[in-house]
Coordinates of C-alpha atoms in Angstrom, one line a residue:
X1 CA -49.1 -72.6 19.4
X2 CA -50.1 -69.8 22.1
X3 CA -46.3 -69.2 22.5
X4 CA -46.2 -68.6 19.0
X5 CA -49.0 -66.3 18.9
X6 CA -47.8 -64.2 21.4
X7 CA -44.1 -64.2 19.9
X8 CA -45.7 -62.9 16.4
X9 CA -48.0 -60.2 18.4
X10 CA -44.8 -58.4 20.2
X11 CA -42.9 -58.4 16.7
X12 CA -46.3 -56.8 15.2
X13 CA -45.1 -53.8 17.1
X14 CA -41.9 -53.7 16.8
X15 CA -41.8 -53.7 12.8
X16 CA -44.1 -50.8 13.1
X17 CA -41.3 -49.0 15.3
X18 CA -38.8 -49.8 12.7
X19 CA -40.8 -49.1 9.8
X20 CA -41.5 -45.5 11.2
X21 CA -37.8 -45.2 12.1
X22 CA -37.3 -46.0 8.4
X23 CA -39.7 -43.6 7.2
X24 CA -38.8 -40.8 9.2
X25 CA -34.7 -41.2 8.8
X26 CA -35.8 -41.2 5.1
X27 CA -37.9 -37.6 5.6
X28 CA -35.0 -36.4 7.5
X29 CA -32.4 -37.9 4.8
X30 CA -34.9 -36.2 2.2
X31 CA -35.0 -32.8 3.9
X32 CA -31.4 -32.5 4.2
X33 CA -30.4 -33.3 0.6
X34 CA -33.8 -31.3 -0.2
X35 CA -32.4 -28.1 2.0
X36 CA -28.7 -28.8 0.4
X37 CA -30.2 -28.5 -3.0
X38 CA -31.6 -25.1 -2.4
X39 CA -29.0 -23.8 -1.0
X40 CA -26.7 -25.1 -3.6
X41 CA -28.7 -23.0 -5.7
X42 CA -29.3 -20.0 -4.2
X43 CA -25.5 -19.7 -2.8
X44 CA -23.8 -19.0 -6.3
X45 CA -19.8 -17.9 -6.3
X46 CA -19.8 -14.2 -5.7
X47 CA -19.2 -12.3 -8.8
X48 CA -16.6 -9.8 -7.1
X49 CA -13.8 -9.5 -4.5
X50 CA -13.3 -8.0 -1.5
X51 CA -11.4 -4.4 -2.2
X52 CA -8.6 -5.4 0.5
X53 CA -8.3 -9.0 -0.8
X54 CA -6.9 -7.9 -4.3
X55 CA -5.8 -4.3 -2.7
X56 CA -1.8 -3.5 -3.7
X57 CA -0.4 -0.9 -1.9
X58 CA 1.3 2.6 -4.4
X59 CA 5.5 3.4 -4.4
X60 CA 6.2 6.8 -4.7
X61 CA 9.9 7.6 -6.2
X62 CA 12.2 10.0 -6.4
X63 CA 13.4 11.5 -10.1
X64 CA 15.0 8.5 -11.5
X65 CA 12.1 6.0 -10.7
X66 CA 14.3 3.8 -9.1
X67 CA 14.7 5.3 -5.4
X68 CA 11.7 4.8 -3.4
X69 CA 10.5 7.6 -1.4
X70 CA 7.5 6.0 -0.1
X71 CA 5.1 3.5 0.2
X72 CA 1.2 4.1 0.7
X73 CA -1.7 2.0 1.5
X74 CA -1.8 -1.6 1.6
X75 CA 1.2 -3.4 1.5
X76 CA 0.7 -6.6 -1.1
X77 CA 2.4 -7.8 -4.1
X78 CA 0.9 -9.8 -6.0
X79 CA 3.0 -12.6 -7.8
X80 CA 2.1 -15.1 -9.7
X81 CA 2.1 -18.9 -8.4
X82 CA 5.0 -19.4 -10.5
X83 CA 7.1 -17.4 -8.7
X84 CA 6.6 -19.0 -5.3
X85 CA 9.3 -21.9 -4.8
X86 CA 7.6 -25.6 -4.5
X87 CA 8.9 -26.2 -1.2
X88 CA 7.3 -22.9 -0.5
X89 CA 3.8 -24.3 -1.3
X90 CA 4.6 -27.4 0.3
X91 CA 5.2 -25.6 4.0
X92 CA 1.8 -23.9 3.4
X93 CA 0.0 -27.3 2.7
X94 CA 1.9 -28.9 5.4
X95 CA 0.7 -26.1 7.7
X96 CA -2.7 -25.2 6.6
X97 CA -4.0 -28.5 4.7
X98 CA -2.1 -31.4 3.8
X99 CA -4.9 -32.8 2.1
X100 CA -5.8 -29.7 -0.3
X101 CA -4.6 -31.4 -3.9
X102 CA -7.1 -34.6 -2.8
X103 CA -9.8 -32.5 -1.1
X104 CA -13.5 -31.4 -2.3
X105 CA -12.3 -27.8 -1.2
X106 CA -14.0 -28.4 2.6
X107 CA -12.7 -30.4 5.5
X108 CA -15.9 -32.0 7.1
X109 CA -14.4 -32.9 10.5
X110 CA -12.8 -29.4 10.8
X111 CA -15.9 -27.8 9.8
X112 CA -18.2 -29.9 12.5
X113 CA -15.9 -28.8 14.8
X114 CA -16.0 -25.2 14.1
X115 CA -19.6 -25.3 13.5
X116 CA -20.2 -27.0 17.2
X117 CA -18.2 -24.4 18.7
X118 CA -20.2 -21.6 17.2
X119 CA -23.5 -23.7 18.5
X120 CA -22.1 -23.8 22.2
X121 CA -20.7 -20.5 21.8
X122 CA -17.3 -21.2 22.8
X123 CA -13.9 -20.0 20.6
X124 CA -14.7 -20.7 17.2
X125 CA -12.0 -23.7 16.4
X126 CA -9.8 -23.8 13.2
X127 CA -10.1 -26.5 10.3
X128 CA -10.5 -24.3 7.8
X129 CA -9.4 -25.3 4.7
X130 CA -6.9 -23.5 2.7
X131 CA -10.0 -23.0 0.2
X132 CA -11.9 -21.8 2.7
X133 CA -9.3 -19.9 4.2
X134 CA -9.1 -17.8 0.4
X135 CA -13.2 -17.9 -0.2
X136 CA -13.4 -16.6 3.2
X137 CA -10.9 -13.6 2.7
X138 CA -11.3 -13.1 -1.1
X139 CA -14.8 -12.9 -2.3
X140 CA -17.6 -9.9 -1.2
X141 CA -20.3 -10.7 0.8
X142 CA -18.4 -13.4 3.4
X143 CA -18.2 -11.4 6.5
X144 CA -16.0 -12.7 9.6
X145 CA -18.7 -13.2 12.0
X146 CA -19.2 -16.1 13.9
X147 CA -22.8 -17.5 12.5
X148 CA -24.0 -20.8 11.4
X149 CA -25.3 -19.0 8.5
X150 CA -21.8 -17.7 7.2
X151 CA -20.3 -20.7 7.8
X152 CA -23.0 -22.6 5.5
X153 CA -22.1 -19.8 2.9
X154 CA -18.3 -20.4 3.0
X155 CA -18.7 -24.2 2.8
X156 CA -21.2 -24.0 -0.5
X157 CA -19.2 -21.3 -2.0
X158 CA -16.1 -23.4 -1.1
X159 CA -17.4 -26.9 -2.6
X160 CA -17.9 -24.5 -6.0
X161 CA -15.1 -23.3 -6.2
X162 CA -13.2 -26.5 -6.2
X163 CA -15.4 -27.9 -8.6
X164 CA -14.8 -24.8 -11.1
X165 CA -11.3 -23.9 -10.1
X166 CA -8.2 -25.7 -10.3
X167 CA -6.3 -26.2 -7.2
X168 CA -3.2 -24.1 -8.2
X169 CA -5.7 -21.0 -9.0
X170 CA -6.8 -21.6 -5.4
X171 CA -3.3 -21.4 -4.2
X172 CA -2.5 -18.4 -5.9
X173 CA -5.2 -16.2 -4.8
X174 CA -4.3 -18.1 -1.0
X175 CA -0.9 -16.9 -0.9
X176 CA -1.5 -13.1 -1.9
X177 CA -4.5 -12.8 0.3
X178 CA -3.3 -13.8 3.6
X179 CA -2.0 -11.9 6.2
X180 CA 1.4 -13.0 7.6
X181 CA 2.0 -10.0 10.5
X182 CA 4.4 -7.8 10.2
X183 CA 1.8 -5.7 8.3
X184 CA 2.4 -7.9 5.0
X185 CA -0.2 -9.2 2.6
X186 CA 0.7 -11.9 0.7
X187 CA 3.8 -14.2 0.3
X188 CA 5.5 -11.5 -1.6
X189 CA 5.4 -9.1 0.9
X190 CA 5.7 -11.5 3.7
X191 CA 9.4 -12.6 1.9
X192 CA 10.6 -8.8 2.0
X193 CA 9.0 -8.2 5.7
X194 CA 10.9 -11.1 7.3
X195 CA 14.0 -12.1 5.2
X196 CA 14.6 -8.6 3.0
X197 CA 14.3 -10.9 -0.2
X198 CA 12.0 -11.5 -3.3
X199 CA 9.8 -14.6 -2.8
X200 CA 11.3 -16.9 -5.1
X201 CA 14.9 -16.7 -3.1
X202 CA 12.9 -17.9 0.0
X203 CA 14.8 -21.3 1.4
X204 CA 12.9 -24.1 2.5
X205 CA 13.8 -23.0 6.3
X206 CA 12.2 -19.3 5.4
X207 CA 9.3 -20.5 4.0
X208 CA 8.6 -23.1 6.5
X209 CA 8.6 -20.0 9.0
X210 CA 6.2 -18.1 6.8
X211 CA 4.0 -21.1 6.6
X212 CA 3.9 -21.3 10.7
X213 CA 3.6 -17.4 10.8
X214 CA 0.4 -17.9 9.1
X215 CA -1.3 -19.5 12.7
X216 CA -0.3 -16.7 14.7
X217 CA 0.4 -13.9 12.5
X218 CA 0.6 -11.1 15.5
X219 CA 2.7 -13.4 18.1
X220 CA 5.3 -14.7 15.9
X221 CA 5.8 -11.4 14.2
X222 CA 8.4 -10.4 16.1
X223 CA 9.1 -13.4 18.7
X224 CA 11.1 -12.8 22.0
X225 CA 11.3 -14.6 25.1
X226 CA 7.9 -17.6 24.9
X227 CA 7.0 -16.6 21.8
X228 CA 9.8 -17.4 20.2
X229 CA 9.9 -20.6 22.0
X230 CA 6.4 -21.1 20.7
X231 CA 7.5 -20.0 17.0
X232 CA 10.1 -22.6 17.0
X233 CA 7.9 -25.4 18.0
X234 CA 5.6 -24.3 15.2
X235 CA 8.0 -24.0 12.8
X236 CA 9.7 -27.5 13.7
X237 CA 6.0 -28.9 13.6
X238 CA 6.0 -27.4 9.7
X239 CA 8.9 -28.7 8.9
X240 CA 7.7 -32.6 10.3
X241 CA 4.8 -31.9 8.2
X242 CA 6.4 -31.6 5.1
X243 CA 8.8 -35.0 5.6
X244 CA 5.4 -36.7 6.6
X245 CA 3.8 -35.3 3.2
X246 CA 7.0 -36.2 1.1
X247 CA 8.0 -32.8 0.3
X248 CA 11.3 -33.5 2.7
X249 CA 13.3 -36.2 3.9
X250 CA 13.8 -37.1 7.2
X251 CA 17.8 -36.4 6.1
X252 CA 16.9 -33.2 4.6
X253 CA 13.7 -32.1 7.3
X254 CA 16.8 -33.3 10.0
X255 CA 19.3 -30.4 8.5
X256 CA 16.8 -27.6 8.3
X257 CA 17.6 -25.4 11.0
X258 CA 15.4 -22.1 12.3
X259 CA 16.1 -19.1 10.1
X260 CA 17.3 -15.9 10.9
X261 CA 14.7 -13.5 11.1
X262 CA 15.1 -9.5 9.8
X263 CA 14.2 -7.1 12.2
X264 CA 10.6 -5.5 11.5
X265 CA 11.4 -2.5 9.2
X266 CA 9.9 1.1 11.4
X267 CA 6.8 2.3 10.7
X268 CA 7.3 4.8 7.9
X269 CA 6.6 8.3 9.6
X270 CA 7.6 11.5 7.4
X271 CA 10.5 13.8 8.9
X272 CA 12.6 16.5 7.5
X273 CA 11.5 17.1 3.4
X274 CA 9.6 13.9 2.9
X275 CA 6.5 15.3 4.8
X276 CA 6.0 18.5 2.2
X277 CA 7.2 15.6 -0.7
X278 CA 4.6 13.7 -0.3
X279 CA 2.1 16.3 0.5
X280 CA 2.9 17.8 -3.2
X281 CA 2.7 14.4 -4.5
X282 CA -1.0 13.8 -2.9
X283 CA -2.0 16.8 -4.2
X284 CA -0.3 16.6 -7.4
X285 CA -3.0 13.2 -8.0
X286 CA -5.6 15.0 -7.0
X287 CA -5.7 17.4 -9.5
X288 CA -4.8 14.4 -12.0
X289 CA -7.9 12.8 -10.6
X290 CA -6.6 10.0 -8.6
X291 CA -8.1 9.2 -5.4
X292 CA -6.8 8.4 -2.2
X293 CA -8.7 4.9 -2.6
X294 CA -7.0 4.4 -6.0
X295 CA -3.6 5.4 -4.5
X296 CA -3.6 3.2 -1.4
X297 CA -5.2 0.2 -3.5
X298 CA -4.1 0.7 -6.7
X299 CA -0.9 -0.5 -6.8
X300 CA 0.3 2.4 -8.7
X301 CA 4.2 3.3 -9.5
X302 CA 4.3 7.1 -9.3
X303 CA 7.2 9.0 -10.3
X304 CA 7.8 12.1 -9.1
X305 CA 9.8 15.4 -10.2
X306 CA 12.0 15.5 -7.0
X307 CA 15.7 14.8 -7.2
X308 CA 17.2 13.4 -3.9
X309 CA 20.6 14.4 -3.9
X310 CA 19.2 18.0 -4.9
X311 CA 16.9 18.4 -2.4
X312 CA 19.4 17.7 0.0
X313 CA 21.3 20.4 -1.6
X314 CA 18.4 22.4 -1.8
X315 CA 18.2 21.9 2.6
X316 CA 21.8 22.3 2.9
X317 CA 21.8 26.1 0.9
X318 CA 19.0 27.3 3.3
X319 CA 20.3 25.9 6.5
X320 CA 23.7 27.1 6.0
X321 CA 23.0 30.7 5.1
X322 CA 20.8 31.0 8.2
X323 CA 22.3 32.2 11.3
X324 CA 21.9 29.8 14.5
X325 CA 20.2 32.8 16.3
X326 CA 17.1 33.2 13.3
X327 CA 14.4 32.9 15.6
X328 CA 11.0 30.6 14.7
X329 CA 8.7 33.0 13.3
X330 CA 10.9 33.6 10.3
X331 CA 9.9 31.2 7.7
X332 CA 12.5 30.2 4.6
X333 CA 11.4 28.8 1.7
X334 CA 13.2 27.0 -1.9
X335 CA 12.2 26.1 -5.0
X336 CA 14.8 24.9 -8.1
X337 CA 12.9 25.0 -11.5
X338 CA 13.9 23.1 -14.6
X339 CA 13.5 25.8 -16.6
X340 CA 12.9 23.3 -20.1
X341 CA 10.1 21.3 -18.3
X342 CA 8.4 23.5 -15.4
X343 CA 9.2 20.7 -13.4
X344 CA 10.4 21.4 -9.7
X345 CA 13.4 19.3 -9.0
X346 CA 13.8 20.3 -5.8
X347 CA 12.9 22.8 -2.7
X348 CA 12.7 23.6 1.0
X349 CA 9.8 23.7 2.7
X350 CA 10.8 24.4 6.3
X351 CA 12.3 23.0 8.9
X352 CA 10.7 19.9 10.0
X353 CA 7.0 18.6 8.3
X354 CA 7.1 17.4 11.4
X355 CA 6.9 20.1 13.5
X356 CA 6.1 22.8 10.9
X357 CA 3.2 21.1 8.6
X358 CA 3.3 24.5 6.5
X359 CA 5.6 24.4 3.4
X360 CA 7.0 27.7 2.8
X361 CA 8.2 27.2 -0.6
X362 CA 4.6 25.8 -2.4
X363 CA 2.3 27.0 0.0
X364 CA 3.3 30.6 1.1
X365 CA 1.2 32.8 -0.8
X366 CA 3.3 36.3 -1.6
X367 CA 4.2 38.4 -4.0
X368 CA 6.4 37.6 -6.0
X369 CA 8.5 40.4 -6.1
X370 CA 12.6 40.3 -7.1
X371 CA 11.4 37.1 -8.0
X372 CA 10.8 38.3 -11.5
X373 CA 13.0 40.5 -12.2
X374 CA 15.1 37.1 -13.7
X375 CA 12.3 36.7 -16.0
X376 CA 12.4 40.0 -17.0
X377 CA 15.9 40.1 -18.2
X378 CA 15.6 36.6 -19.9
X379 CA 12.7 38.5 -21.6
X380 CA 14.8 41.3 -22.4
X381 CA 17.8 39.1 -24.0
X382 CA 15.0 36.2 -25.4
X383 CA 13.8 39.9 -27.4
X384 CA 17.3 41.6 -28.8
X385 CA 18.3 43.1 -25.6
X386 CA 22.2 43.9 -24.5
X387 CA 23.7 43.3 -21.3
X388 CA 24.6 46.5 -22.5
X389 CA 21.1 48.2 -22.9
X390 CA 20.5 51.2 -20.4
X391 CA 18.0 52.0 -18.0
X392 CA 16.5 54.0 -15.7
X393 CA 17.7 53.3 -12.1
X394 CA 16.7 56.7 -10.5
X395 CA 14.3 56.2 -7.1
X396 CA 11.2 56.3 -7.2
X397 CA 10.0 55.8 -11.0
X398 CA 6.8 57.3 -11.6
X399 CA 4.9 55.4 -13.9
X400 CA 1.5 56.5 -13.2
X401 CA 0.0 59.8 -11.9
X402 CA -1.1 58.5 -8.1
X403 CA 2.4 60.8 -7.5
X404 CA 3.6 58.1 -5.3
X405 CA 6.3 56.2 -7.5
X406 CA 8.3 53.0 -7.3
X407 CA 11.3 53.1 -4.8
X408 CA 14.9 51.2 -4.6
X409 CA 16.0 49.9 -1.7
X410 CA 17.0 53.0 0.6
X411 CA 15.6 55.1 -1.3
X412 CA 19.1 55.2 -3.4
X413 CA 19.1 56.3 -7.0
X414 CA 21.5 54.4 -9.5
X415 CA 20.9 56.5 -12.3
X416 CA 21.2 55.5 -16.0
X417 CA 22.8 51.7 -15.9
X418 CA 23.3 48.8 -17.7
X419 CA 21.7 45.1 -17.1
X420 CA 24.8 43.8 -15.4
X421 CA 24.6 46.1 -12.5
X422 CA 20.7 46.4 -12.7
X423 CA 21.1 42.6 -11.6
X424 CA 23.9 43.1 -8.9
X425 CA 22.2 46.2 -6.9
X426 CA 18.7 43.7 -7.6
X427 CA 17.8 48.0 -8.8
X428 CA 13.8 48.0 -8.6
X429 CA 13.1 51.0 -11.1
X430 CA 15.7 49.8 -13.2
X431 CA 13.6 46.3 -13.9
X432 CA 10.5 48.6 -14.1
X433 CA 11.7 50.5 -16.8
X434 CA 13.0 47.1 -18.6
X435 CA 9.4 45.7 -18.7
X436 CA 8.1 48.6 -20.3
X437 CA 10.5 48.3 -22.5
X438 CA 10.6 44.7 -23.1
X439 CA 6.9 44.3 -23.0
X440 CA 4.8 42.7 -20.2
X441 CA 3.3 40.1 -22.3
X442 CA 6.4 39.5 -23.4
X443 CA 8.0 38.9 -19.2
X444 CA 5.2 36.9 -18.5
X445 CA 5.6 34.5 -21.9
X446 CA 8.8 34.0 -20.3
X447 CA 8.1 33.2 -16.8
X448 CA 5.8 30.5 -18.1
X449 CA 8.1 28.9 -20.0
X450 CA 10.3 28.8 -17.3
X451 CA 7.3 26.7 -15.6
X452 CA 5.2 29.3 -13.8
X453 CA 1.5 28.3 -14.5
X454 CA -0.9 30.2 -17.1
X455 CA -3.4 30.0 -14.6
X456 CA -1.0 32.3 -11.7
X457 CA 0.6 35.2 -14.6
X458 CA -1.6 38.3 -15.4
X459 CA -0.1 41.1 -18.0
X460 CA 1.3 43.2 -14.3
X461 CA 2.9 40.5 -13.1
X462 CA 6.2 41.9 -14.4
X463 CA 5.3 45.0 -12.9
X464 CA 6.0 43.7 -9.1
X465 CA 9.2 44.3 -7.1

C-alpha cells in the first residue's frame, strides 16, 4: 500500500510536466499558425513587376527594316511558353525543380536550408524553387538581400502564387526572366546567344546546356580549360535528370552527346558610320518623345531612314576624292537627300565616331552657301524658267548700297550667261541675280520640299553664296 502511494505521488508530478509540455507546444503551435495567418494576410502578391524582369531590349534597322544596325538595352525576348520545345522545359525542371508540376510553389527542405544558412551567416544555399526562383526575379518589392525577412516574403508570395496561377504561367514568366550569361535574358535570347537559333529549334542536347547554364550563368558562359570540365558534368547531371523524371530514356539520355557551343558574339562597340547613325537615331527619339528608358526597355523596332549600301557609297565618294596627304584639321562632311520625302538616306560624318565623335555632316553648323544655289535653279525651272534664261554674272553684284557687293570666285566676271554655265562656273552673282528674279520665297518653298526644315529657311536664305 505505501509502495503504491509513493508510486502515484512521483506520477503526480510528472503529468503536471506533460500537461505543461502539452499546453505550451499548443501556445507555440497556436502562435505559429497565429503569426502565419497574419502574415498570410498582410504579404498580398505584388501588384507590379520589376522594370528589368519584363524589360526587352530596342533593334534599330537600316532602310528596309530588315537589316539590323543595332541593338540597345536589355537583351530579352519574350516568347510565349508555346514556343519553347517540351524537352526544353523538361531540362529546366530536371535542373531547377523536378518536383515543380506536384509542388505547393515552395520547397520546405530547400528553404530550411537556406534560411539556416542566413541564421549562421554562412553562403546562403540554393533550393529555391523554380517559383521562387520567378517571384524572386519578377515581382517589385523582393530585393536580393540575404534576410530572414525577404525570405518569409518570397515563400508567402510564392505559396500565392501557386495557388492563383497555373504552373505553365509560372514557367513562362521563369524562362524569359532568368539570366543564362552570355548577357541573355530569357530562353529566347539564351537560344540565339549560345546556338545562333530561335528557341523552338533548340535540341534536347542544347537545351539540356541551357538548363545547366542556369547554375552558373558567368562560369559556363564561355567554358575553357576546368570550366568546361565542370559544364560537362553539369550538363550530363541534366541530362540523368531528365531519364530519372521520364522525359528521356536511358537509350535516348545514352545518345545525347555535349553540344557545340557558338562563340560569344563581341560586345557591340560603334566604329566607322554606325557611331554618328545611331547618334541621329537617339536624337531623332528624342524629339519624338521617346526616352532612353523606353528605348532600352521597350522593346521597340525602329526603322530608320539610312540605306546601308548607300552609306557605304556615301564613305567611299568622300574618302576617294580626298588626298592621302589632307591633314586632320580639315573636316569633310555628306548628306544624300530624298528629295520626295526629306528623308536622309545617307551621309558622312567623318572619319571614325570613334576617334572623331563630331559629325560633320548634321552637326557642323555653316552657312550654307553653293549649297543653295541647286534650290535656286529648281526654283527657277519649278517657276517657268529656261536653261536658257540669262543673267547677270559680272563680279561683284551690288544689290544694296553698303558699296561693297557680292563677288565670284577670283574676282572673275562671266558676264551675261545662261543657267547651264551659271551651274558649271558654280557663278555667285549669277545665282544672286536668279533669286531676285525667281523670288526668295519662292527658293526657299523649294529647299523645303527638298527636306530642309521650316524651322532652319528664312526669306535670305537664297541670298547666301
Amino acid at each position: 500500500m505505501l509502495k503504491d502511494r509513493q508510486r502515484a505521488g512521483k506520477a503526480k508530478p510528472r503529468r503536471r510536466l506533460l500537461k505543461v509540455a502539452l499546453i505550451t507546444f499548443g501556445v507555440l503551435v497556436f502562435s505559429l499558425v497565429g503569426a502565419f495567418a497574419v502574415a498570410w494576410v498582410l504579404t498580398p502578391i505584388p501588384g507590379s513587376t520589376q522594370p528589368q524582369a519584363t524589360a526587352q531590349g530596342s533593334v534599330i534597322y537600316y532602310r528596309d527594316g530588315k537589316t539590323v544596325l543595332a541593338r540597345q538595352g536589355v537583351n530579352r525576348k519574350r516568347v510565349p511558353l508555346e514556343q519553347v520545345p517540351q524537352h526544353v522545359r523538361n531540362a529546366v525542371i530536371a535542373a531547377e525543380n523536378r518536383s515543380f508540376y506536384q509542388d505547393q510553389g515552395i520547397s520546405l527542405t530547400g528553404t530550411a536550408r537556406a534560411m539556416w544558412s542566413t541564421l549562421t551567416g554562412q553562403q546562403l544555399q540554393g533550393g529555391s524553387t523554380i517559383t521562387q526562383q520567378m517571384v524572386r526575379n519578377y515581382y517589385s518589392g523582393l530585393s536580393q538581400e540575404r534576410s530572414i525577412v525577404r525570405k518569409l516574403k518570397e515563400i508567402m508570395i510564392s505559396l500565392k502564387v501557386d495557388q492563383s496561377k497555373s504552373k505553365d504561367w509560372v514557367l513562362e514568366q521563369y524562362l524569359n526572366t532568368i539570366y543564362f550569361g552570355r548577357n541573355a535574358d530569357g530562353i529566347q535570347a539564351a537560344a540565339d546567344a549560345y546556338f545562333r537559333k530561335d528557341v523552338s529549334k533548340l535540341t534536347v542536347a542544347e537545351g539540356a546546356y541551357l538548363a545547366a547554364v542556369i547554375q552558373q550563368p558567368s562560369r559556363f558562359a564561355d567554358p575553357g580549360g576546368a570550366d568546361l570540365d565542370a559544364a560537362r558534368s553539369r550538363w550530363r547531371s541534366v541530362v540523368d535528370g531528365m531519364w530519372q523524371t521520364g522525359a528521356l530514356t536511358a537509350e535516348q539520355a545514352a545518345a545525347t552527346t555535349f553540344p557545340e557551343l557558338k562563340r560569344p558574339r563581341p560586345t557591340f562597340a560603334p566604329k566607322g558610320q554606325e557611331g554618328y547613325m545611331l547618334d541621329q537615331v537617339t536624337a531623332e527619339l528624342r524629339r519624338r518623345g521617346y526616352t532612353d528608358e523606353t528605348v532600352n526597355q521597350g522593346g521597340l523596332k525602329i526603322v530608320s531612314t539610312f540605306d546601308k549600301d548607300l552609306m557605304a557609297a556615301a564613305e567611299r565618294a568622300v574618302t576617294s576624292v580626298l588626298p592621302e596627304s589632307t591633314p586632320k584639321q580639315v573636316r569633310t562632311g555628306l548628306a544624300a537627300v530624298d528629295p520626295e520625302t526629306g528623308e536622309v538616306v545617307a551621309f558622312y560624318g567623318g572619319r571614325d565616331w570613334r576617334k572623331q565623335p563630331y559629325d560633320n555632316a548634321f552637326g557642323a553648323k555653316v552657312q550654307a552657301g553653293s549649297t543653295f544655289k541647286a534650290y535656286t535653279l529648281a526654283a527657277a525651272l519649278d517657276n517657268g524658267f529656261g536653261l536658257d534664261t540669262r543673267v547677270d554674272g559680272n563680279s561683284p553684284l551690288r544689290i544694296t548700297t553698303d558699296g561693297k557687293g557680292i563677288p565670284n570666285s577670283g574676282g572673275y566676271s562671266y558676264g551675261q550667261i545662261n543657267l547651264v554655265k551659271a551651274t558649271q562656273s558654280s557663278v555667285n552673282t549669277a545665282f544672286v541675280d536668279l533669286g531676285r528674279k525667281v523670288g526668295l520665297d519662292k527658293v526657299v518653298e523649294a529647299a523645303e520640299k527638298a527636306g530642309i526644315p521650316a524651322g532652319q529657311l528664312a526669306p535670305h536664305s537664297a541670298a547666301a553664296t
